[in-house]
CSV table of C-alpha atoms in Angstrom, one decimal:
chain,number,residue,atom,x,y,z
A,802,UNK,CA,266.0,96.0,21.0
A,803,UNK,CA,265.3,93.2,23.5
A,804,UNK,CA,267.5,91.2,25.9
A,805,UNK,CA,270.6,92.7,24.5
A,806,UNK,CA,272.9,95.9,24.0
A,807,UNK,CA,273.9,97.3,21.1
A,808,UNK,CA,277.6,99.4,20.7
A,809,UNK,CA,278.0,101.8,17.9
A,810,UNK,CA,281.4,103.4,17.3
A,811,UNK,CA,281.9,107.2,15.7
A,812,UNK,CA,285.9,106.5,14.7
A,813,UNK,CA,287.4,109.7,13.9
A,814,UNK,CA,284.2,112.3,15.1
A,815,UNK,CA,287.2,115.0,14.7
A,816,UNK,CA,287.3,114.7,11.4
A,817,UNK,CA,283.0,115.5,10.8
A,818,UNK,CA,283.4,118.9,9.0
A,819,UNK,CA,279.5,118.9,9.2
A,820,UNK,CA,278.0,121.1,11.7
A,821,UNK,CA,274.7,119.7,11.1
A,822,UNK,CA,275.9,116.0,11.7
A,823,UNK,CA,277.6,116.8,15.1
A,824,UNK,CA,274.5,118.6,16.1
A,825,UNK,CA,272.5,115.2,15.2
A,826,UNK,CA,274.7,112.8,17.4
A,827,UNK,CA,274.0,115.4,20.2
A,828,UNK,CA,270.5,115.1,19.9
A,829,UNK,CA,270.7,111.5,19.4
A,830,UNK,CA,273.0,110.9,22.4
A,831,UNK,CA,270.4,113.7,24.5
A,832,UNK,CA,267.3,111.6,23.0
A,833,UNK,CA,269.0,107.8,24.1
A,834,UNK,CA,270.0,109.2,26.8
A,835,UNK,CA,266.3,110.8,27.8
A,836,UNK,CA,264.9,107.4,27.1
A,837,UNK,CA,267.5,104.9,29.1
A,838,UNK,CA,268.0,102.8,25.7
A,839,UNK,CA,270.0,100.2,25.9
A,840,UNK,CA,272.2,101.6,23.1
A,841,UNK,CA,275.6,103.3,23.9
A,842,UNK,CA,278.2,105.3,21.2
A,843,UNK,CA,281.4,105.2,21.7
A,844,UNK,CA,282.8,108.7,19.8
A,845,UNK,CA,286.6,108.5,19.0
A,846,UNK,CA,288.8,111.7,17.6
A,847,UNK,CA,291.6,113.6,18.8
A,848,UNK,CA,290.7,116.2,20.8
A,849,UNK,CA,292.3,118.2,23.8
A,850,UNK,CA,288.9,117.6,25.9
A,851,UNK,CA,285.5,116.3,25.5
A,852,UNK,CA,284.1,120.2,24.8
A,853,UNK,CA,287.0,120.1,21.8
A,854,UNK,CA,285.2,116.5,20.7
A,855,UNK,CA,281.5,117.3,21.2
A,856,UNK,CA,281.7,121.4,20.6
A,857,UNK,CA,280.6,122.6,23.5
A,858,UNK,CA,276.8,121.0,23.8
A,859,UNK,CA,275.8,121.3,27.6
A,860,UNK,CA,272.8,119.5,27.4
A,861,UNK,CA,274.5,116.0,26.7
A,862,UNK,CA,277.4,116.2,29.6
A,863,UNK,CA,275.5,114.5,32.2
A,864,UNK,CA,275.1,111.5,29.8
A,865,UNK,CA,278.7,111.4,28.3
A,866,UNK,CA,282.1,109.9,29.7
A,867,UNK,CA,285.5,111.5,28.4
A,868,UNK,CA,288.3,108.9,28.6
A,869,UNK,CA,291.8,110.3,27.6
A,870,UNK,CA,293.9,107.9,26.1
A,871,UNK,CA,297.5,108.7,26.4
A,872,UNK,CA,300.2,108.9,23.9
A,873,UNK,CA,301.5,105.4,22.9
A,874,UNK,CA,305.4,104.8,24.2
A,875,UNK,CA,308.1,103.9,21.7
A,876,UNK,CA,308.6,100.3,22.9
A,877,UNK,CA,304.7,99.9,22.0
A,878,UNK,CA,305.5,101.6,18.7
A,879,UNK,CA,308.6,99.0,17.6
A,880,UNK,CA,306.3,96.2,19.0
A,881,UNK,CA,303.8,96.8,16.8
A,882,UNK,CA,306.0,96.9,13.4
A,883,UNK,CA,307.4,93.6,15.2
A,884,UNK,CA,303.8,92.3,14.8
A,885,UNK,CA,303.0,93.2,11.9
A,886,UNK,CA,306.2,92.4,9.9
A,887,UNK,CA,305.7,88.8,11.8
A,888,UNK,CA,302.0,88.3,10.1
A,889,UNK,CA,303.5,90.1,6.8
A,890,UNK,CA,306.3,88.2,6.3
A,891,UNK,CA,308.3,90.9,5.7
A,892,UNK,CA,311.3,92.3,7.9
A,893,UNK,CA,312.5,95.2,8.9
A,894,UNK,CA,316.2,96.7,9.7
A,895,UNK,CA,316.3,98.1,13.3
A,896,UNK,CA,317.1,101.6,11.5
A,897,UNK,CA,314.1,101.4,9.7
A,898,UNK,CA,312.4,100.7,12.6
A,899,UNK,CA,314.2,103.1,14.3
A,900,UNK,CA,313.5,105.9,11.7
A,901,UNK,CA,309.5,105.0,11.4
A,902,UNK,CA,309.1,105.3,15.3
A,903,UNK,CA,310.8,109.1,15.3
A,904,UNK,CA,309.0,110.1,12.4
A,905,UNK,CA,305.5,109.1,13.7
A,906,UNK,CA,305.8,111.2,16.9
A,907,UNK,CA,303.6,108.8,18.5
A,908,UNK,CA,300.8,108.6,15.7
A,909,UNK,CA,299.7,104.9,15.4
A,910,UNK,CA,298.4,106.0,11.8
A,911,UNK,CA,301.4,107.1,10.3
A,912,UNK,CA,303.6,103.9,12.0
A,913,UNK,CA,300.8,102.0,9.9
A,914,UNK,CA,301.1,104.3,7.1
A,915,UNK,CA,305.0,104.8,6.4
A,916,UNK,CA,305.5,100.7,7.4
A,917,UNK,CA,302.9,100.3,4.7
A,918,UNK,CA,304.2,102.8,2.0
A,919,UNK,CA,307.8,101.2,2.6
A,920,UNK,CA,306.8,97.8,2.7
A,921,UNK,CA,305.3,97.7,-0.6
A,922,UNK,CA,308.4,100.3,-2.0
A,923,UNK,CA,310.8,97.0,-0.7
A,924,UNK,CA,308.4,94.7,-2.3
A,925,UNK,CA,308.0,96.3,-5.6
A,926,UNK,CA,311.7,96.4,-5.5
A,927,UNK,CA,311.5,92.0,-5.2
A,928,UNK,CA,312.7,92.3,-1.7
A,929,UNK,CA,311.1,91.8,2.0
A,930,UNK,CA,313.6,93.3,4.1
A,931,UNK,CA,312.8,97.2,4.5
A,932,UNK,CA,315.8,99.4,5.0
A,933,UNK,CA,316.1,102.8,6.1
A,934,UNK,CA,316.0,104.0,2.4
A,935,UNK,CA,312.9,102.1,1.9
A,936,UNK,CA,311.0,104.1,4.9
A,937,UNK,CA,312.6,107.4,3.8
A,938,UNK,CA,311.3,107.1,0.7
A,939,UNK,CA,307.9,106.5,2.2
A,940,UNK,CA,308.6,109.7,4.1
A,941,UNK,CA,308.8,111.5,1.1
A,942,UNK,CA,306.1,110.4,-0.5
A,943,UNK,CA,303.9,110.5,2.5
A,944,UNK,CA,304.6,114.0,2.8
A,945,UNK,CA,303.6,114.3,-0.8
A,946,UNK,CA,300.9,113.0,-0.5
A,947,UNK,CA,299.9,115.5,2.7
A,948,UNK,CA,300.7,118.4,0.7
A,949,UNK,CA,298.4,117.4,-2.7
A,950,UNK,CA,295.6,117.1,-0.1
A,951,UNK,CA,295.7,120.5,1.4
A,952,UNK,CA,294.4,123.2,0.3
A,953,UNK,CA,297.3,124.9,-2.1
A,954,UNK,CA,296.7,128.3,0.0
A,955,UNK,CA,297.4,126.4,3.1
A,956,UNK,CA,300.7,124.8,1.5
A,957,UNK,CA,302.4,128.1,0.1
A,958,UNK,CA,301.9,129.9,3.8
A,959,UNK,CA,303.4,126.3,5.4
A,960,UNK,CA,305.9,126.5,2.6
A,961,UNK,CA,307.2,130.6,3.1
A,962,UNK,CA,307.0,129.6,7.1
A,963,UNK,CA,309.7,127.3,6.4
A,964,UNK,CA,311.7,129.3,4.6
A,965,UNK,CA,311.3,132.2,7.4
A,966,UNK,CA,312.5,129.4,9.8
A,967,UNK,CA,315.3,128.4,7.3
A,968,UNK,CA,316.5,132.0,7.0
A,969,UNK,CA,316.3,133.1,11.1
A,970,UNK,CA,318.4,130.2,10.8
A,971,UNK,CA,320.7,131.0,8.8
A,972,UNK,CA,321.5,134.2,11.2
């Protein structure tokens, strides 16, 4: 490459279940790195630190940057259904709104997600104003959807922890 840069983005490294695939961004990052390329990554995921993100790879610190992105306040949250119910068309009730920013615990994916869900559960229903019912439905069916994808091991020890904490409850 001549007379320019080039940008690539890794969205979501945290979710690479492949050990061999991390390892090969290392080397590549070590190798553009070792060769002053005018080619930089940018590596998004959640992680707790850049050791969490990049699994502990020494030899590649001196050429990476960690910049922690904080946690998205609600104001940001209800602006951002505000936007996109304006370019959607659709509206939605301030309870819904209200109900979509506690449920997403400040997780810009699932405001997009249950907004989505419970804009098209209002629209299959002929209407464009989404209600409270319409997001707790998407709740529900979120959360369905969350349990069919994990493995059913996983969702029977979630499923007794809950009834543990219903019971200790119940004392």
């Amino acid at each position: 490459l001549v007379g320019t840069r080039v940008l690539v983005v890794l969205d979501e490294f945290d979710r690479a279940e492949s050990p061999e695939f991390r390892r090969d961004v290392a080397e590549l990052i070590k190798t553009l790195s070792d060769v002053s390329a005018r080619l930089q990554l940018i590596i998004a995921g959640v992680a707790s630190d850049l050791s969490d993100l990049m699994e502990h790879i020494p030899s590649i610190r001196r050429s990476v940057a960690a910049v922690r992105v904080p946690a998205m306040a609600d104001v940001e949250f209800t602006a951002l259904i505000e936007n996109g119910a304006r370019r959607s068309g659709v509206k939605f009730d301030p309870k819904a709104v209200d109900l979509v920013v506690s449920a997403a615990r400040g997780s810009p994916y699932l405001t997009n997600l249950l907004c989505h869900v419970g804009g098209m559960i209002a629209l299959d229903d002929g209407r464009t104003q989404i209600e409270l019912e319409d997001i707790a439905r998407a709740l529900e069916d979120v959360i369905e959807d969350f349990r069919r994808r994990l493995p059913q091991q996983l969702v029977q020890h979630l499923d007794q922890a809950a009834i543990g904490v219903d019971k200790a409850g119940a004392t």
